[in-house]
Amino acid sequence: MVVDTAPETKTRPVWWRRPWIAPLAVVVIVFFAYALPPYLTLDPAKARLPAPPGFPEHYWFLVGHILFGTVAMVGSLLQIWPWFRGRYPVAHRRIGRLYVFAGVLPGGLMALVVGSVSPAGPATAVADIVAALLWLTFTFKGWQAARQRRFGDHRRWMIRSFAMTYSIILSRVIMPFAALAFVPQLDSAFGGSQQALIQSIAATSAWSSGLLSLLLSQWWLERRPRGARRA
């Protein structure tokens, strides 16, 4: 009897068998179609977020944050694609540098400015500042780990960075549900104040999206591989 002692080879799924890549790309495209057009005209009157009194430069910080954030979002979509990483490692490294230095770094610094003077109230301002600091920290730690060739740590930090990059989309998903929950309480809990209602919706969306993004990224990092579950 002949016993096959050759080691079992593992084959990676081809790109179209990654079921989450295509839906995520569609979500990004839909988000861009909604978020970008008002700012491509460079007309402050069309901004969805009004500038605080006495700080007209707020609009340009906001536009910069959105444009650099777009670079980060597109770059991270390619970076987390296993097929792309494995087939084009040089492009992965170059796009990674763009993600850090032409996306997260300038986008995060501008987010600190925009968030610190948020017209949506102090609770939202604190949430935006915390999210920007975490975004910058996770990305720096991931870049530092790659420079030191600690690729396992690099992957973990960059998954957290990716989660913070996409938390803005999650906040836009949470916002209508927060509105549905709070609007019926306008006269009771908010005393008829539209401003208090809007600030509460914004703060709930900002804090919930950041927290859920972190929890989801940690769950992804700690999940057991399918083969280990079967064993």
mmCIF file of C-alpha atoms in Angstrom:
data_model
loop_
_atom_site.group_PDB
_atom_site.id
_atom_site.type_symbol
_atom_site.label_atom_id
_atom_site.label_comp_id
_atom_site.label_asym_id
_atom_site.label_seq_id
_atom_site.Cartn_x
_atom_site.Cartn_y
_atom_site.Cartn_z
ATOM 1 C CA MET A 1 0.000 0.000 0.000
ATOM 2 C CA VAL A 2 1.323 3.424 -0.940
ATOM 3 C CA VAL A 3 0.810 6.196 1.592
ATOM 4 C CA ASP A 4 0.782 9.744 0.302
ATOM 5 C CA THR A 5 2.958 11.725 2.667
ATOM 6 C CA ALA A 6 3.037 14.905 0.612
ATOM 7 C CA PRO A 7 1.985 17.934 2.626
ATOM 8 C CA GLU A 8 -1.463 19.253 1.979
ATOM 9 C CA THR A 9 -1.372 22.434 -0.062
ATOM 10 C CA LYS A 10 -3.765 25.245 0.709
ATOM 11 C CA THR A 11 -5.218 27.172 -2.147
ATOM 12 C CA ARG A 12 -6.412 30.704 -1.666
ATOM 13 C CA PRO A 13 -9.780 31.703 -3.081
ATOM 14 C CA VAL A 14 -9.593 33.728 -6.257
ATOM 15 C CA TRP A 15 -10.749 37.331 -6.104
ATOM 16 C CA TRP A 16 -14.357 36.691 -7.077
ATOM 17 C CA ARG A 17 -14.781 34.179 -4.245
ATOM 18 C CA ARG A 18 -14.214 36.857 -1.624
ATOM 19 C CA PRO A 19 -17.896 37.624 -0.983
ATOM 20 C CA TRP A 20 -17.314 40.864 0.935
ATOM 21 C CA ILE A 21 -15.087 42.739 -1.509
ATOM 22 C CA ALA A 22 -17.695 43.547 -4.165
ATOM 23 C CA PRO A 23 -20.464 44.639 -1.723
ATOM 24 C CA LEU A 24 -17.992 46.810 0.154
ATOM 25 C CA ALA A 25 -16.887 48.463 -3.098
ATOM 26 C CA VAL A 26 -20.547 49.159 -3.951
ATOM 27 C CA VAL A 27 -21.096 50.716 -0.518
ATOM 28 C CA VAL A 28 -18.060 52.960 -1.042
ATOM 29 C CA ILE A 29 -19.265 54.075 -4.470
ATOM 30 C CA VAL A 30 -22.743 54.877 -3.125
ATOM 31 C CA PHE A 31 -21.223 56.815 -0.232
ATOM 32 C CA PHE A 32 -19.018 58.831 -2.585
ATOM 33 C CA ALA A 33 -21.992 59.591 -4.830
ATOM 34 C CA TYR A 34 -23.805 60.992 -1.795
ATOM 35 C CA ALA A 35 -20.966 62.732 0.061
ATOM 36 C CA LEU A 36 -18.658 64.216 -2.576
ATOM 37 C CA PRO A 37 -20.774 66.254 -5.072
ATOM 38 C CA PRO A 38 -21.568 69.229 -2.760
ATOM 39 C CA TYR A 39 -17.859 69.763 -2.122
ATOM 40 C CA LEU A 40 -16.532 69.304 -5.641
ATOM 41 C CA THR A 41 -17.933 72.714 -6.580
ATOM 42 C CA LEU A 42 -15.828 74.383 -3.836
ATOM 43 C CA ASP A 43 -18.873 76.494 -2.977
ATOM 44 C CA PRO A 44 -19.187 76.990 0.822
ATOM 45 C CA ALA A 45 -22.927 77.634 0.408
ATOM 46 C CA LYS A 46 -23.434 73.990 -0.619
ATOM 47 C CA ALA A 47 -21.643 72.480 2.385
ATOM 48 C CA ARG A 48 -23.770 70.105 4.432
ATOM 49 C CA LEU A 49 -21.878 71.064 7.595
ATOM 50 C CA PRO A 50 -22.140 74.796 8.320
ATOM 51 C CA ALA A 51 -19.042 76.721 9.358
ATOM 52 C CA PRO A 52 -18.994 77.963 12.958
ATOM 53 C CA PRO A 53 -19.287 81.745 13.407
ATOM 54 C CA GLY A 54 -15.991 83.582 12.998
ATOM 55 C CA PHE A 55 -14.187 80.661 11.354
ATOM 56 C CA PRO A 56 -14.819 80.732 7.586
ATOM 57 C CA GLU A 57 -11.663 78.651 7.036
ATOM 58 C CA HIS A 58 -13.615 75.720 8.488
ATOM 59 C CA TYR A 59 -14.973 74.963 5.024
ATOM 60 C CA TRP A 60 -11.522 74.465 3.516
ATOM 61 C CA PHE A 61 -10.429 72.209 6.360
ATOM 62 C CA LEU A 62 -13.606 70.225 5.779
ATOM 63 C CA VAL A 63 -12.987 69.953 2.016
ATOM 64 C CA GLY A 64 -9.397 68.860 2.637
ATOM 65 C CA HIS A 65 -10.526 66.256 5.148
ATOM 66 C CA ILE A 66 -13.062 64.879 2.684
ATOM 67 C CA LEU A 67 -10.600 64.717 -0.227
ATOM 68 C CA PHE A 68 -7.800 63.138 1.797
ATOM 69 C CA GLY A 69 -10.330 60.824 3.408
ATOM 70 C CA THR A 70 -11.387 59.726 -0.064
ATOM 71 C CA VAL A 71 -7.783 58.770 -0.828
ATOM 72 C CA ALA A 72 -7.647 56.805 2.418
ATOM 73 C CA MET A 73 -10.932 55.027 1.768
ATOM 74 C CA VAL A 74 -10.037 53.949 -1.781
ATOM 75 C CA GLY A 75 -6.524 52.969 -0.735
ATOM 76 C CA SER A 76 -7.698 50.897 2.225
ATOM 77 C CA LEU A 77 -10.235 49.083 0.049
ATOM 78 C CA LEU A 78 -7.374 47.864 -2.143
ATOM 79 C CA GLN A 79 -5.101 47.190 0.823
ATOM 80 C CA ILE A 80 -7.454 44.778 2.583
ATOM 81 C CA TRP A 81 -8.165 42.838 -0.618
ATOM 82 C CA PRO A 82 -6.219 39.569 -0.113
ATOM 83 C CA TRP A 83 -6.060 38.783 -3.822
ATOM 84 C CA PHE A 84 -4.592 42.205 -4.629
ATOM 85 C CA ARG A 85 -2.059 42.018 -1.774
ATOM 86 C CA GLY A 86 -0.861 38.598 -2.836
ATOM 87 C CA ARG A 87 -0.672 39.323 -6.561
ATOM 88 C CA TYR A 88 0.756 42.845 -6.441
ATOM 89 C CA PRO A 89 2.979 43.195 -3.355
ATOM 90 C CA VAL A 90 4.891 46.190 -4.753
ATOM 91 C CA ALA A 91 1.656 48.038 -5.503
ATOM 92 C CA HIS A 92 0.457 47.109 -2.003
ATOM 93 C CA ARG A 93 3.458 48.856 -0.467
ATOM 94 C CA ARG A 94 3.120 51.947 -2.643
ATOM 95 C CA ILE A 95 -0.590 52.296 -2.062
ATOM 96 C CA GLY A 96 0.092 51.791 1.626
ATOM 97 C CA ARG A 97 2.376 54.841 1.625
ATOM 98 C CA LEU A 98 -0.319 56.862 -0.153
ATOM 99 C CA TYR A 99 -2.871 55.659 2.394
ATOM 100 C CA VAL A 100 -0.687 56.866 5.264
ATOM 101 C CA PHE A 101 0.864 60.072 3.928
ATOM 102 C CA ALA A 102 -1.726 61.275 1.386
ATOM 103 C CA GLY A 103 -4.786 59.958 3.174
ATOM 104 C CA VAL A 104 -4.849 59.375 6.909
ATOM 105 C CA LEU A 105 -2.143 61.794 8.040
ATOM 106 C CA PRO A 106 -3.502 64.985 6.406
ATOM 107 C CA GLY A 107 -7.094 63.798 6.641
ATOM 108 C CA GLY A 108 -6.775 62.996 10.339
ATOM 109 C CA LEU A 109 -5.094 66.297 11.193
ATOM 110 C CA MET A 110 -7.834 68.213 9.386
ATOM 111 C CA ALA A 111 -10.453 66.092 11.142
ATOM 112 C CA LEU A 112 -9.049 67.310 14.452
ATOM 113 C CA VAL A 113 -9.632 70.910 13.388
ATOM 114 C CA VAL A 114 -13.101 70.262 11.960
ATOM 115 C CA GLY A 115 -14.157 68.156 14.935
ATOM 116 C CA SER A 116 -12.936 70.590 17.558
ATOM 117 C CA VAL A 117 -15.372 73.262 16.330
ATOM 118 C CA SER A 118 -18.219 70.950 15.379
ATOM 119 C CA PRO A 119 -21.552 72.790 15.105
ATOM 120 C CA ALA A 120 -23.247 69.564 16.239
ATOM 121 C CA GLY A 121 -22.404 70.219 19.878
ATOM 122 C CA PRO A 122 -19.674 69.346 22.382
ATOM 123 C CA ALA A 123 -20.517 65.636 22.609
ATOM 124 C CA THR A 124 -20.069 65.220 18.864
ATOM 125 C CA ALA A 125 -16.908 67.344 18.941
ATOM 126 C CA VAL A 126 -15.331 65.053 21.551
ATOM 127 C CA ALA A 127 -16.364 61.967 19.569
ATOM 128 C CA ASP A 128 -14.826 63.386 16.382
ATOM 129 C CA ILE A 129 -11.570 64.289 18.142
ATOM 130 C CA VAL A 130 -11.277 60.855 19.758
ATOM 131 C CA ALA A 131 -11.974 59.140 16.432
ATOM 132 C CA ALA A 132 -9.368 61.265 14.627
ATOM 133 C CA LEU A 133 -6.740 60.538 17.292
ATOM 134 C CA LEU A 134 -7.434 56.810 17.146
ATOM 135 C CA TRP A 135 -7.318 56.896 13.328
ATOM 136 C CA LEU A 136 -3.929 58.606 13.363
ATOM 137 C CA THR A 137 -2.552 56.383 16.151
ATOM 138 C CA PHE A 138 -3.619 53.081 14.619
ATOM 139 C CA THR A 139 -2.223 54.084 11.241
ATOM 140 C CA PHE A 140 1.088 55.248 12.691
ATOM 141 C CA LYS A 141 1.456 52.013 14.670
ATOM 142 C CA GLY A 142 0.727 49.987 11.540
ATOM 143 C CA TRP A 143 3.233 51.950 9.462
ATOM 144 C CA GLN A 144 5.850 51.651 12.213
ATOM 145 C CA ALA A 145 5.322 47.882 12.460
ATOM 146 C CA ALA A 146 5.765 47.509 8.693
ATOM 147 C CA ARG A 147 8.984 49.530 8.825
ATOM 148 C CA GLN A 148 10.240 47.159 11.534
ATOM 149 C CA ARG A 149 9.079 44.130 9.505
ATOM 150 C CA ARG A 150 6.650 43.056 12.225
ATOM 151 C CA PHE A 151 4.048 42.116 9.655
ATOM 152 C CA GLY A 152 1.674 40.408 12.073
ATOM 153 C CA ASP A 153 1.441 43.574 14.155
ATOM 154 C CA HIS A 154 1.246 45.621 10.958
ATOM 155 C CA ARG A 155 -1.819 43.671 9.847
ATOM 156 C CA ARG A 156 -3.566 44.041 13.212
ATOM 157 C CA TRP A 157 -3.003 47.792 13.481
ATOM 158 C CA MET A 158 -4.032 48.374 9.880
ATOM 159 C CA ILE A 159 -7.276 46.455 10.359
ATOM 160 C CA ARG A 160 -8.057 48.836 13.221
ATOM 161 C CA SER A 161 -7.082 51.779 11.013
ATOM 162 C CA PHE A 162 -9.369 50.459 8.270
ATOM 163 C CA ALA A 163 -12.217 50.245 10.780
ATOM 164 C CA MET A 164 -11.799 53.900 11.723
ATOM 165 C CA THR A 165 -11.562 54.897 8.054
ATOM 166 C CA TYR A 166 -14.957 53.355 7.383
ATOM 167 C CA SER A 167 -16.617 54.453 10.621
ATOM 168 C CA ILE A 168 -17.907 57.526 8.771
ATOM 169 C CA ILE A 169 -20.067 55.282 6.569
ATOM 170 C CA LEU A 170 -21.339 53.428 9.620
ATOM 171 C CA SER A 171 -22.298 56.726 11.253
ATOM 172 C CA ARG A 172 -24.429 57.610 8.216
ATOM 173 C CA VAL A 173 -26.193 54.254 8.561
ATOM 174 C CA ILE A 174 -26.852 54.767 12.277
ATOM 175 C CA MET A 175 -28.057 58.371 11.925
ATOM 176 C CA PRO A 176 -31.547 57.683 10.481
ATOM 177 C CA PHE A 177 -32.206 55.055 13.144
ATOM 178 C CA ALA A 178 -31.184 57.521 15.843
ATOM 179 C CA ALA A 179 -33.529 60.062 14.279
ATOM 180 C CA LEU A 180 -36.405 57.575 14.295
ATOM 181 C CA ALA A 181 -35.776 56.907 17.981
ATOM 182 C CA PHE A 182 -35.403 60.539 19.069
ATOM 183 C CA VAL A 183 -37.847 62.536 16.918
ATOM 184 C CA PRO A 184 -40.960 61.239 18.756
ATOM 185 C CA GLN A 185 -39.382 62.545 21.975
ATOM 186 C CA LEU A 186 -38.952 66.101 20.681
ATOM 187 C CA ASP A 187 -41.545 67.646 23.001
ATOM 188 C CA SER A 188 -40.840 65.420 26.004
ATOM 189 C CA ALA A 189 -37.125 64.612 26.329
ATOM 190 C CA PHE A 190 -35.886 67.619 24.335
ATOM 191 C CA GLY A 191 -38.389 70.218 25.494
ATOM 192 C CA GLY A 192 -39.298 71.108 21.917
ATOM 193 C CA SER A 193 -35.696 72.151 21.079
ATOM 194 C CA GLN A 194 -34.763 71.255 17.526
ATOM 195 C CA GLN A 195 -31.121 72.068 18.263
ATOM 196 C CA ALA A 196 -30.967 69.655 21.205
ATOM 197 C CA LEU A 197 -32.601 66.971 19.052
ATOM 198 C CA ILE A 198 -30.133 67.410 16.167
ATOM 199 C CA GLN A 199 -27.134 67.451 18.505
ATOM 200 C CA SER A 200 -28.308 64.268 20.223
ATOM 201 C CA ILE A 201 -28.764 62.468 16.906
ATOM 202 C CA ALA A 202 -25.309 63.562 15.740
ATOM 203 C CA ALA A 203 -23.616 62.592 19.021
ATOM 204 C CA THR A 204 -25.305 59.181 19.097
ATOM 205 C CA SER A 205 -24.237 58.485 15.516
ATOM 206 C CA ALA A 206 -20.655 59.653 16.111
ATOM 207 C CA TRP A 207 -20.056 57.696 19.312
ATOM 208 C CA SER A 208 -21.906 54.552 18.180
ATOM 209 C CA SER A 209 -20.114 54.318 14.850
ATOM 210 C CA GLY A 210 -16.672 54.644 16.434
ATOM 211 C CA LEU A 211 -17.416 52.104 19.146
ATOM 212 C CA LEU A 212 -18.990 49.595 16.752
ATOM 213 C CA SER A 213 -16.075 49.965 14.334
ATOM 214 C CA LEU A 214 -13.599 49.140 17.096
ATOM 215 C CA LEU A 215 -15.666 46.182 18.322
ATOM 216 C CA LEU A 216 -16.035 44.772 14.814
ATOM 217 C CA SER A 217 -12.312 45.109 14.100
ATOM 218 C CA GLN A 218 -11.452 43.366 17.366
ATOM 219 C CA TRP A 219 -13.942 40.595 16.643
ATOM 220 C CA TRP A 220 -12.350 40.130 13.226
ATOM 221 C CA LEU A 221 -8.891 39.879 14.762
ATOM 222 C CA GLU A 222 -9.937 37.387 17.432
ATOM 223 C CA ARG A 223 -12.206 35.176 15.338
ATOM 224 C CA ARG A 224 -11.111 31.571 14.869
ATOM 225 C CA PRO A 225 -10.287 30.356 11.347
ATOM 226 C CA ARG A 226 -12.870 28.066 9.773
ATOM 227 C CA GLY A 227 -10.525 25.080 9.854
ATOM 228 C CA ALA A 228 -9.841 25.574 13.552
ATOM 229 C CA ARG A 229 -13.581 25.680 14.284
ATOM 230 C CA ARG A 230 -14.102 22.355 12.515
ATOM 231 C CA ALA A 231 -11.225 20.800 14.425
#
